[in-house]
Coordinates of C-alpha atoms and ligand atoms in Angstrom, one line a residue:
X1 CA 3.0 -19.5 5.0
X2 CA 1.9 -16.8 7.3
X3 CA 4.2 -13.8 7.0
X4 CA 3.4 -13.5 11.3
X5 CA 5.4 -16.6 11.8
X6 CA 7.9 -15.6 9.4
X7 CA 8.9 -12.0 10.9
X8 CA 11.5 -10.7 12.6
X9 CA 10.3 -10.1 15.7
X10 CA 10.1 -5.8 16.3
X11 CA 9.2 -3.6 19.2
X12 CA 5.8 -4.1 20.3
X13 CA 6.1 -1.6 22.7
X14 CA 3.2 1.0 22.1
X15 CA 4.2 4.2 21.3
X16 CA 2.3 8.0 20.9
X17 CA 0.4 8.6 17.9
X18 CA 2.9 10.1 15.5
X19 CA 1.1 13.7 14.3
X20 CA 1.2 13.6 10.6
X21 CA 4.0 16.8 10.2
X22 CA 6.5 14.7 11.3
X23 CA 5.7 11.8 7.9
X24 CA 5.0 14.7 6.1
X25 CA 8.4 16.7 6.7
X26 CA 10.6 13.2 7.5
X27 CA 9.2 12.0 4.0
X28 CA 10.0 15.4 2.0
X29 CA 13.5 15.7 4.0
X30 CA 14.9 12.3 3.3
X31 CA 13.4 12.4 -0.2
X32 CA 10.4 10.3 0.1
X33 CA 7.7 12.1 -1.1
X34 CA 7.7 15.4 -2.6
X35 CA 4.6 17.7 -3.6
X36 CA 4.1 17.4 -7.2
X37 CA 4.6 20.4 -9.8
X38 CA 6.1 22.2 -6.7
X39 CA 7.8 24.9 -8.4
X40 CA 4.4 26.1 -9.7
X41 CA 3.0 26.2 -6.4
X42 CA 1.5 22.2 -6.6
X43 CA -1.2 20.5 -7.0
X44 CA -3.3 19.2 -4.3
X45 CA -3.9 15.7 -3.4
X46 CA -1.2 14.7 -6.3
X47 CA 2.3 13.8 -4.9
X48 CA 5.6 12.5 -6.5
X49 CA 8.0 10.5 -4.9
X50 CA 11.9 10.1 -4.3
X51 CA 14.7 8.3 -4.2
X52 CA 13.5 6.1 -1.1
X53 CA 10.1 6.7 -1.9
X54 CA 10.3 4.6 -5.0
X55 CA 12.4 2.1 -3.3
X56 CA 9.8 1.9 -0.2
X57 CA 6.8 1.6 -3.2
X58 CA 8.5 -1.3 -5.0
X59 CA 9.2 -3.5 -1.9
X60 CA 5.6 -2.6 -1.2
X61 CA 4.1 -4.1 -4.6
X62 CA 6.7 -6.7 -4.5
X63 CA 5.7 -8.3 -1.3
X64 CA 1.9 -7.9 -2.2
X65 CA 2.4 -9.4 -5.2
X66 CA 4.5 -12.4 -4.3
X67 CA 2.5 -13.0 -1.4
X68 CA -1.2 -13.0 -3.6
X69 CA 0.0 -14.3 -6.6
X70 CA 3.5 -15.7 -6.8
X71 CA 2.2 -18.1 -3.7
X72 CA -1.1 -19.0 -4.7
X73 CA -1.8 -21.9 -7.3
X74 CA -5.2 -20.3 -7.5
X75 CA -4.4 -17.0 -8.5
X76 CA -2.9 -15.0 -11.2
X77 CA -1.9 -11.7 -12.3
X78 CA -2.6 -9.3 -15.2
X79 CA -2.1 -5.5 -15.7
X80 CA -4.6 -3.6 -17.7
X81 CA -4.7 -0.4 -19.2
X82 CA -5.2 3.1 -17.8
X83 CA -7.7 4.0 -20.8
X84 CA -10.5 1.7 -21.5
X85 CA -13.9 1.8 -23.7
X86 CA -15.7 4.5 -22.2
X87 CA -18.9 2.1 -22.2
X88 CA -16.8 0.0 -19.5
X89 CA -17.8 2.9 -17.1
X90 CA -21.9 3.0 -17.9
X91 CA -21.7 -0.7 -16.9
X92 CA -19.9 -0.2 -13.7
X93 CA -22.4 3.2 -12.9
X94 CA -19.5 4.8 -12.5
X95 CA -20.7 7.5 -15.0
X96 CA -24.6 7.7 -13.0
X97 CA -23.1 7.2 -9.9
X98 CA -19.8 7.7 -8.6
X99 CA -20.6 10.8 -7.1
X100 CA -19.4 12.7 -4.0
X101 CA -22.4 15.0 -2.0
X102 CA -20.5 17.9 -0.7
X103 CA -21.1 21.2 1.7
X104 CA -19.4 24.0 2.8
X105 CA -19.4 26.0 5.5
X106 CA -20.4 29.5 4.8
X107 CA -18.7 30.6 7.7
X108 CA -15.2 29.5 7.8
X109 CA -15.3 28.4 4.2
X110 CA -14.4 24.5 4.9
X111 CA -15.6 22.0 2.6
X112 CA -16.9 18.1 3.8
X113 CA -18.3 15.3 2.4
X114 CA -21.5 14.6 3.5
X115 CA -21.0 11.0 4.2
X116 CA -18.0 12.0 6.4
X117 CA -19.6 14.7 8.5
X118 CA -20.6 13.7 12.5
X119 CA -24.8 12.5 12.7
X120 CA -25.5 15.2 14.7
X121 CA -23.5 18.5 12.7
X122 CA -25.7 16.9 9.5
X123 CA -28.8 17.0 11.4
X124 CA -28.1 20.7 12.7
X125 CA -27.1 21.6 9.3
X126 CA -23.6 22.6 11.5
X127 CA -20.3 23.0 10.8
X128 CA -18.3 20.5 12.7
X129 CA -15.6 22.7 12.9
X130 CA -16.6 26.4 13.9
X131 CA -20.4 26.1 14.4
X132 CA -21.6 27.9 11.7
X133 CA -24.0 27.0 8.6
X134 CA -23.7 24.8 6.2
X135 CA -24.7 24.9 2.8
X136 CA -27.0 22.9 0.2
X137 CA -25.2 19.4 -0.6
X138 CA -24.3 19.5 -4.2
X139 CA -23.1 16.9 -6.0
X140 CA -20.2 15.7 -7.8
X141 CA -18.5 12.6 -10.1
X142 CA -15.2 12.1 -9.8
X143 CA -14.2 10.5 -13.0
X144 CA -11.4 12.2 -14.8
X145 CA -12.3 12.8 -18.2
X146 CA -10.0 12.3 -21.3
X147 CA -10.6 12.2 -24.7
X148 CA -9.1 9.3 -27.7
X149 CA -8.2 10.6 -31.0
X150 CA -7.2 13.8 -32.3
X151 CA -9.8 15.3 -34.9
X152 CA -12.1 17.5 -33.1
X153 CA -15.6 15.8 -33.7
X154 CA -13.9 12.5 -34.1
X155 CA -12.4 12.2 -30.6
X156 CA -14.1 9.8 -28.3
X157 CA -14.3 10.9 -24.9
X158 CA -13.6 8.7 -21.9
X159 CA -12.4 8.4 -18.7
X160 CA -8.6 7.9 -16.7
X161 CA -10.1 4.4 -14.7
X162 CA -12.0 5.9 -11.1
X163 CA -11.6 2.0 -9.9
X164 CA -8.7 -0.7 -11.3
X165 CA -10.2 -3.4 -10.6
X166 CA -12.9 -3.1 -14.2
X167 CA -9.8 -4.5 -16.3
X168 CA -10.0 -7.7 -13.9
X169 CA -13.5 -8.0 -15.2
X170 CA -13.0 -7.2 -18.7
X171 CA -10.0 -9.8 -18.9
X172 CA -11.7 -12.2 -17.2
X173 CA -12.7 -14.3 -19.8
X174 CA -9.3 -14.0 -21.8
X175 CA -7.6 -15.2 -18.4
X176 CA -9.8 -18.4 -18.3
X177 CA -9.1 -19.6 -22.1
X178 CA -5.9 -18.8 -22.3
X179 CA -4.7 -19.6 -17.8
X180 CA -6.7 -23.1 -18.0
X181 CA -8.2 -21.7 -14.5
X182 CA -11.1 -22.9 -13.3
X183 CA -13.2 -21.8 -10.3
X184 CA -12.9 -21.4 -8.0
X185 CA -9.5 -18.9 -9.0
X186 CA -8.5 -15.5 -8.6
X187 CA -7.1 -12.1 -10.7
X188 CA -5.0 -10.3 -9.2
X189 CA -3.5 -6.6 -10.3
X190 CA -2.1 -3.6 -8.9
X191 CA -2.2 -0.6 -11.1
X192 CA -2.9 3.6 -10.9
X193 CA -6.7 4.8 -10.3
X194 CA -7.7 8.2 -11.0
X195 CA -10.7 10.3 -8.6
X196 CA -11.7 13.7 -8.9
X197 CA -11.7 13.7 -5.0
X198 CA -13.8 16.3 -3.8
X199 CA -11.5 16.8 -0.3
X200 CA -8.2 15.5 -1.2
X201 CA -6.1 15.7 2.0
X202 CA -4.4 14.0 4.8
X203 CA -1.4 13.9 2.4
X204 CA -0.9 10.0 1.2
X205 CA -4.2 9.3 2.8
X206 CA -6.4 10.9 0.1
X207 CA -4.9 11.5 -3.6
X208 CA -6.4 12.3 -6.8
X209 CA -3.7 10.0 -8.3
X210 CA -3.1 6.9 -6.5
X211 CA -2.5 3.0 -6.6
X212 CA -4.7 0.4 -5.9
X213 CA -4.1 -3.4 -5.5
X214 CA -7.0 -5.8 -5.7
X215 CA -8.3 -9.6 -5.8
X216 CA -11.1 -10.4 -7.5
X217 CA -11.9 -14.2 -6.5
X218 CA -14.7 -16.4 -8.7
X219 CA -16.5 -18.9 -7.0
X220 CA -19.3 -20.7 -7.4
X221 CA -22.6 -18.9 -5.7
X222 CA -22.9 -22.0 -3.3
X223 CA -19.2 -21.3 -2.0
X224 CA -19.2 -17.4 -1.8
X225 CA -19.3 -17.5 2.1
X226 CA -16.8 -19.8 2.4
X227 CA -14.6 -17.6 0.3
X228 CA -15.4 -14.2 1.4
X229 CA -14.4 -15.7 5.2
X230 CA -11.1 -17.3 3.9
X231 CA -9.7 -13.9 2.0
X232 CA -11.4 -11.8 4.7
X233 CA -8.6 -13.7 7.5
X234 CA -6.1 -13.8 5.2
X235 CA -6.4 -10.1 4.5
X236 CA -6.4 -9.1 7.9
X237 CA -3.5 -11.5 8.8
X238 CA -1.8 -9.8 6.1
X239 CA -1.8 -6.5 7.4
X240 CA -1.4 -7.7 10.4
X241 CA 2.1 -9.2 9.6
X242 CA 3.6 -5.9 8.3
X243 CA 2.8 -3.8 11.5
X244 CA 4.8 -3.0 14.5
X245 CA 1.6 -1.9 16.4
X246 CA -1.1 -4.7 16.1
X247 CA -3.7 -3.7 18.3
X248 CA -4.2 -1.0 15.8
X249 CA -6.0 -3.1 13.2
X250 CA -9.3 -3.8 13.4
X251 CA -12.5 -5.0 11.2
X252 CA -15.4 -2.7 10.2
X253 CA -18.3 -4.5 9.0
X254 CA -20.7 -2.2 7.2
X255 CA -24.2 -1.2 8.3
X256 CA -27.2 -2.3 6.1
X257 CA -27.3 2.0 4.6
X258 CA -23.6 1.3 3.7
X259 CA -24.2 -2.0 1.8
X260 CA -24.7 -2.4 -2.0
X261 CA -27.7 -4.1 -2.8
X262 CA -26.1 -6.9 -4.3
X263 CA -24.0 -7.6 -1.2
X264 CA -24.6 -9.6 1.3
X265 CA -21.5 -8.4 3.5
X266 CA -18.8 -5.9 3.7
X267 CA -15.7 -5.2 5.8
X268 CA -13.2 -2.5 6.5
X269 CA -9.6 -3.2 7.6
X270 CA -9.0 -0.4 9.9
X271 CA -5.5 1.3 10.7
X272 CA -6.1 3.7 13.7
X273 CA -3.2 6.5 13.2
X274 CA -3.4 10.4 14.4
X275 CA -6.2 10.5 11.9
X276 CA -8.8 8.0 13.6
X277 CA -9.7 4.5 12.6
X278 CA -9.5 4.6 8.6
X279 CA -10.1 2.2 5.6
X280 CA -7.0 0.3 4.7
X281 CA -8.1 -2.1 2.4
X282 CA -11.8 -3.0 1.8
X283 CA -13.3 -6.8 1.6
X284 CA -16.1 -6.6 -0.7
X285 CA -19.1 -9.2 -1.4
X286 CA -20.1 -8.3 -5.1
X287 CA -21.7 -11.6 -5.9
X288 CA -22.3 -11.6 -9.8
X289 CA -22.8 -8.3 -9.8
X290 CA -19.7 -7.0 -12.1
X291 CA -19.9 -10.5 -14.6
X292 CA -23.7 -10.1 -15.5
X293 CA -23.3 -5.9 -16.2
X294 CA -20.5 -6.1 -18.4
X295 CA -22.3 -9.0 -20.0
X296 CA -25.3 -7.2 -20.6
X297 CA -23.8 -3.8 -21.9
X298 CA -21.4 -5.8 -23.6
X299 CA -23.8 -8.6 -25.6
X300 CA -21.2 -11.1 -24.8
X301 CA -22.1 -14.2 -22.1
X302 CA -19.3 -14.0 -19.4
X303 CA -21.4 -16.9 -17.7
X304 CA -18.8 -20.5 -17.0
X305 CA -19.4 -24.0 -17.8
X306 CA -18.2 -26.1 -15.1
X307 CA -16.3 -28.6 -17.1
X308 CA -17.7 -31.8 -14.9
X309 CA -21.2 -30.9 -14.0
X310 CA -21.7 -28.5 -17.0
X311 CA -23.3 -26.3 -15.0
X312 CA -23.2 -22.7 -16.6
X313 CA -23.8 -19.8 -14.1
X314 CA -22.2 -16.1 -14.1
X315 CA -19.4 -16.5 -11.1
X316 CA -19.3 -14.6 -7.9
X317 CA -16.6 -12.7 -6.8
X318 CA -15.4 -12.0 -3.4
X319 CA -13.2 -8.4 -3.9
X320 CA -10.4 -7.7 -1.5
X321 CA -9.2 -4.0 -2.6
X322 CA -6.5 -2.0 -0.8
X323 CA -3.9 0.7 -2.2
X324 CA -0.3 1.5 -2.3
X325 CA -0.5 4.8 -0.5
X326 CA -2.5 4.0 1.9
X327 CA 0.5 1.1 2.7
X328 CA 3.2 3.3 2.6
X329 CA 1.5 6.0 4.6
X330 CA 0.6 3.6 7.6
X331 CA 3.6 1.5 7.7
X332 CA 5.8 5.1 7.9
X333 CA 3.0 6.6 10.7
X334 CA 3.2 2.7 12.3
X335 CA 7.1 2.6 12.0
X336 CA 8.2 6.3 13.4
X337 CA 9.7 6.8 16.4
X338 CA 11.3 9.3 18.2
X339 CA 13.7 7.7 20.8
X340 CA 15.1 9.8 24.0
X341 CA 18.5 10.1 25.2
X342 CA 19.9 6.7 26.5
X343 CA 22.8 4.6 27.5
X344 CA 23.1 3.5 24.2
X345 CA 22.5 6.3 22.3
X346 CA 23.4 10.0 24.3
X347 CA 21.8 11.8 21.9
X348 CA 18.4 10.5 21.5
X349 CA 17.3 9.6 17.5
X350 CA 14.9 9.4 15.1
X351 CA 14.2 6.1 14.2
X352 CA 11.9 4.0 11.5
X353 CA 11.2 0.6 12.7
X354 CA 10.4 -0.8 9.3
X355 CA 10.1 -4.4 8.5
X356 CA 13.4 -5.3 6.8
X357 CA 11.6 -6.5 4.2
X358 CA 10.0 -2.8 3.8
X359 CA 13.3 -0.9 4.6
X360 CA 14.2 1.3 0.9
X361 CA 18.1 0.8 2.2
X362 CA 18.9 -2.4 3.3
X363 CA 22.5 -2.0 4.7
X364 CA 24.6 0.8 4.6
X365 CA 28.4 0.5 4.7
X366 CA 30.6 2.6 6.6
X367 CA 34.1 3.2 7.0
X368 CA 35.1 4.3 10.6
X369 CA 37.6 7.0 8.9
X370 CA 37.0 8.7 6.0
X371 CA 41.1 9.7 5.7
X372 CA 42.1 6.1 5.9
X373 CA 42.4 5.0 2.7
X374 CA 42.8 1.1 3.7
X375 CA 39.4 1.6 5.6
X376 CA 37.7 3.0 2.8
X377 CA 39.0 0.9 0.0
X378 CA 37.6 -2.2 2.0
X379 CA 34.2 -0.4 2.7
X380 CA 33.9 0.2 -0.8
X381 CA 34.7 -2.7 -1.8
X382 CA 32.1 -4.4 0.9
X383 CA 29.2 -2.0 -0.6
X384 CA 30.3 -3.0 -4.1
X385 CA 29.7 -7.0 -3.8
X386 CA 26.3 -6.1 -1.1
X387 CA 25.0 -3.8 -4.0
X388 CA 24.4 -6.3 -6.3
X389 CA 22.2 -8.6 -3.7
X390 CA 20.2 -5.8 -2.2
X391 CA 19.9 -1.9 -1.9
X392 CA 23.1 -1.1 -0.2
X393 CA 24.7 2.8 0.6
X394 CA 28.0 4.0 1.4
X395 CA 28.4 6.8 3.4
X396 CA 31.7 7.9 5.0
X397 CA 30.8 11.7 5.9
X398 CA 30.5 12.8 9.3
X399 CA 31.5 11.1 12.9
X400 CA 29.8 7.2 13.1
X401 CA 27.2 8.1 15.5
X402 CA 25.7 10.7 13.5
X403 CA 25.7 8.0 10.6
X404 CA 24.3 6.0 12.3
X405 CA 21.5 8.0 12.9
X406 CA 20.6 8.8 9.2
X407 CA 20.3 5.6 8.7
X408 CA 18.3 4.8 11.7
X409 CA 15.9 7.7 10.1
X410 CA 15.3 5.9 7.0
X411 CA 14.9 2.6 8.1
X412 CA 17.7 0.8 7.5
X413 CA 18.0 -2.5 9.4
X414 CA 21.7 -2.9 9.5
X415 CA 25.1 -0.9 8.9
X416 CA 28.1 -3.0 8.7
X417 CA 31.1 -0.9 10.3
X418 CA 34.8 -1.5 8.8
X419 CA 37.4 -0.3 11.5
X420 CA 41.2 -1.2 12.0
X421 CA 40.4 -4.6 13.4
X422 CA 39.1 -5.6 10.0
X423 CA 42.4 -4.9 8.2
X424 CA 43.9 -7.5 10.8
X425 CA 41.2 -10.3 10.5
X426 CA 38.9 -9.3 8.1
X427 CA 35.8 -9.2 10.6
X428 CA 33.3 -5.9 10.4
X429 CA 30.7 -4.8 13.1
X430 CA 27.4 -5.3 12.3
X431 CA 25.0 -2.9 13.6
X432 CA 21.3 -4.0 14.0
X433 CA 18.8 -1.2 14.2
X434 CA 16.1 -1.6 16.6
X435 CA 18.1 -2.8 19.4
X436 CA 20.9 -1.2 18.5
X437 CA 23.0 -4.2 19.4
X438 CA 26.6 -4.9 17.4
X439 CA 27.5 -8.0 16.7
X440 CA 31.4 -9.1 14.7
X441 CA 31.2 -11.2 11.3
X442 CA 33.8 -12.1 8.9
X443 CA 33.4 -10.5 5.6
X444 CA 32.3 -13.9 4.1
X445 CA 29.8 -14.7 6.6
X446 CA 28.0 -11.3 6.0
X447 CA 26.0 -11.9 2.5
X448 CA 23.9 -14.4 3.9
X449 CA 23.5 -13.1 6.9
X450 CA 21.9 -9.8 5.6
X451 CA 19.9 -12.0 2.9
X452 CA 18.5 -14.4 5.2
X453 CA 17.0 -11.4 6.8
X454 CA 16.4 -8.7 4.1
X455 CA 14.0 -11.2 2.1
X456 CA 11.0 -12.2 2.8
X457 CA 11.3 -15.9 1.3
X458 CA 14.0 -16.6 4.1
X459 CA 13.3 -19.0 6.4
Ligands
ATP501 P1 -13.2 6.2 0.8 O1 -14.5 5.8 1.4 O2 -12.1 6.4 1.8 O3 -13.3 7.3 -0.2 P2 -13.5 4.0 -0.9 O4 -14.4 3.1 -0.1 O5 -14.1 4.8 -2.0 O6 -12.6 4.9 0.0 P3 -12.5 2.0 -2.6 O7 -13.2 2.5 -3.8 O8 -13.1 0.8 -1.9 O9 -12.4 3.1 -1.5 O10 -11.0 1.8 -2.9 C1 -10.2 0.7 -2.4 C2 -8.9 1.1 -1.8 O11 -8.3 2.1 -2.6 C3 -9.1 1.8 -0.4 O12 -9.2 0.9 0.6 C4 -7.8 2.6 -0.3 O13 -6.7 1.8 0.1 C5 -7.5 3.0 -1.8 N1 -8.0 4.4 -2.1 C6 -9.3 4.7 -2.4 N2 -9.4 6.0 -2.6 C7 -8.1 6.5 -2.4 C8 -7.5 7.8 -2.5 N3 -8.2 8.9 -2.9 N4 -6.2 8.0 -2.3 C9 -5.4 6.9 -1.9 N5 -5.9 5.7 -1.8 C10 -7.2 5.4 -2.1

C-alpha cells in the first residue's frame, strides 16, 4: 500500500519558511520538548521531551515500524543493546575513524566543521560568518566512552553505540537460524545512538543523544541494484507521504569524494526547511562491507549458503538510515502555520497541520458550558468511551473559540462539541481542523468516524 494514496488529503498550499523560534518556543510552550537538565543551566544538543512530545515520538516509531516491518513478509525487527563488545567498534572503524575535522574562528570565536564550511571560506582560510581567520583543523571522535564493571583495573572500557545499525549486523546470523529468512530479507530496528557532536545545534536537528531507525537489506551481489533502486523509491515515497509540502523533498546523490570505497552509490533524502536542504534519511550502498569486517575481527564466517544452489557468499546490504528527531523536527517545521484573520476565524490562529495519523491528541471533547452540568456530564462521558480507542482530551476552560484554538496549536484533527441540541437528540458537532468545517453526528456514529481517520490501516 502506498501511504500517498492512503492520506487524507491536507493543504498543499505553500506556505513561508517557518524560522526555527517559533518550533522551538511552540514545542517548549505546549510541552513538546524541553531543554534537558534545565534547572542546571542544560546541556547542549541533549533535549527531553513532554507530554505531546512523547505522544508525537510514539506515533512516529509506530507508523515507521508498521509500515517497514509489520507490512513486509521480507522484513523483521529486533532491538539491540545500547552497550556492546567494545571490539564491535574497531571492526566498524568507528574507533580509527569516526572523527569530526573542526576550526574556529579566532575572531568571533565560532566553531564549524570542516566538511560543512562554503569551498571558497575553506580555500581563504575565512570565516563564513565575520571574515576573519580561521584556525588549524583539529580533529575529533565522537564516540562516547563508558566503562563495564566496577573494579578499577578490571573495568573494560567501551563505547554508548555512535551508529545503531552494528546490532543489525551482529544479530544477523541469530535472525537467519532462528527467522527461517532467507535472502533476499531485511532487519529492521529503531533504537538511541550516541555522538560526541562537535557543533550540536539547530535544536532537534543536531543532538548528542538521538534516535535512529534503519533497514539493513541482504541480497545477493548480483541483485544489489535492483534492491538499492526499490528501497531508494520506497524511501522517498515514504517521506513523501507524511508531508504537507512535497516539493520540499528531494534526492542528493553523493559525489565520488563523498562515497565510501566500498560503495557504489549513495543518496540523501533532502527536507528544505529555514535551515537549507538537509539529510533526512540516508540510502546507503555498503555492499559486504559490514558482513566480511565483523567476520574477520570476529573469527566467525557470517558468509550464507543459498539453500538451492549452495552457493555460499557474504551478503550485501542496501542501508536505508533515517532518525526520529530529524522526523519530528520536519514534520513540526512542515506542519506550522500561522493563519490570518478570516471569516471563519476573526482572530487569526496558530495552526499545526499534522497528519492525523501524526497528531499527539487525536480529538478533544468539549462542552459548550462549563456551568451546565447536563453538558458536561455528557462530554465527559464522550471523552471517557473516545479515551480508550485513541488519545482523547477534555477541556471545558475558556470561551469555545479560544479552545478551539489550542487545539488547532497542537494538532489535533478534530474536537467534537456537545451543546444543548445534544441533550435533545443526542447529535454533537464535529469540528475538522484544517478546514475548519463542522459537520453534526450522533454520538454512535462518532467512534468510527474518528477511527477510520485517526489510523493509518483505515481504508
Ligand atoms: P550528518 O552528515 O548530518 O552528520 P550523517 O551522515 O553522519 O549525518 P548518518 O550517520 O548517516 O548521518 O545517520 C543516519 C541518520 O541519523 C541521519 O540521516 C539522521 O536522520 C540521523 N542523525 C544523524 N546524526 C544525528 C544527530 N546528531 N542528531 C539527530 N539525528 C541524527
Amino acid at each position: 500500500m502506498t501511504q500517498t494514496e492512503d492520506r487524507i488529503p491536507l493543504s498543499t498550499e505553500d506556505t513561508p519558511l517557518v524560522p526555527l523560534e517559533k518550533i522551538v518556543s511552540l514545542c517548549k510552550r505546549r510541552g513538546f520538548v524541553y531543554p534537558n537538565s534545565e534547572i542546571y543551566g542544560g546541556v547542549s544538543g541533549i533535549y527531553d521531551f513532554g507530554p505531546l512530545g512523547v505522544e508525537l515520538r510514539n506515533n512516529i516509531r509506530r507508523y515507521w515500524w508498521w509500515s517497514m516491518v509489520q507490512t513486509n513478509d521480507n522484513v523483521v525487527g529486533i532491538e539491540g543493546n545500547i552497550i556492546t563488545h567494545p571490539r564491535v567498534w574497531e571492526a566498524s572503524g568507528h574507533v580509527d575513524s569516526f572523527v569530526d575535522r573542526l576550526v574556529d574562528c579566532k575572531n568571533c570565536k565560532r566553531r564549524f566543521r570542516v566538511d560543512h564550511l562554503p569551498a571558497e571560506n575553506l580555500k581563504q582560510n575565512k570565516c563564513p560568518v565575520c571574515g576573519g581567520e580561521l584556525t588549524e583543523p583539529r580533529t575529533f571522535n565522537l564516540m562516547m566512552e563508558t566503562y563495564i564493571g566496577v573494579v578499577e583495573g578490571e573495568r573494560m572500557k567501551t563505547y554508548l553505540r555512535g551508529e545503531a545499525c552494528q546490532n543489525i549486523y551482529l544479530d544477523y546470523d541469530n535472525v537467519l537460524k532462528s527467522s527461517r529468512m532467507q535472502i533476499p530479507f531485511g532487519i529492521c530496528q529503531i533504537g538511541k545512538a550516541f555522538r560526541n557532536e562537535v557543533t550540536p545545534g539547530n535544536f532537534l536537528f543536531r543532538q548528542r543523544e538521538f534516535e535512529q531507525w534503519d533497514l539493513q537489506f541482504f541480497v545477493h551481489p548480483s541483485e544489489m541494484q535492483k534492491w538499492f533502486d526499490y528501497w531508494k523509491a520506497r524511501r522517498f515515497e515514504w517521506y513523501k507521504g507524511i508531508i504537507n509540502h512535497t516539493d520540499r523533498l528531494h534526492f542528493r546523490e553523493h559525489g565520488p569524494d563523498e562515497l565510501a570505497h566500498y560503495a557504489k552509490q549513495a543518496f540523501d533524502i533532502e527536507y528544505r526547511s529555514i535551515l537549507g536542504w538537509q539529510e533526512w534519511e540516508g540510502i546507503h550502498w555498503r555492499q559486504d562491507w559490514d558482513l566480511s569486517r565483523h567476520s574477520q575481527f570476529s573469527g566467525q564466517d557470517l558468509s550464507y549458503t543459498d539453500p538451492e544452489t549452495k552457493e555460499r557468499y557474504i551478503p550485501w546490504i542496501v542501508e536505508t538510515s533515517g532518525g526520529v528527531d530529524r522526523t519530528f523536527l520536519f514534520l513540526l517545521l512542515d506542519a506550522y502555520e500561522e493563519e490570518p484573520p478570516s471569516d471563519k476565524d476573526k482572530e487569526g490562529r496558530t495552526v499545526l497541520r499534522l497528519h492525523p495519523w501524526f497528531a499527539p491528541v487525536k480529538v478533544a471533547v468539549l462542552p459548550l458550558q462549563k456551568n451546565k452540568e447536563e453538558l458536561v456530564t455528557t462530554a465527559k462521558d464522550i471523552h471517557n468511551h473516545l479515551k480508550r480507542l485513541m488519545v482523547s482530551q477534555y477541556d471545558d476552560v475558556a470561551n469555545i473559540g479560544r479552545r478551539y484554538r489550542r487545539q488547532d496549536e497542537i494538532g489535533t484533527p478534530f474536537c467534537v462539541t456537545v451543546d444543548f441540541k445534544t441533550l435533545e437528540d443526542q447529535t454533537v458537532t464535529v469540528r475538522e481542523r484544517d478546514g475548519m468545517t463542522q459537520i453534526r453526528l450522533h454520538i454512535n456514529e462518532l467512534p468510527a468516524y474518528l477511527l477510520e481517520r485517526v489510523r493509518w490501516d483505515y481504508n
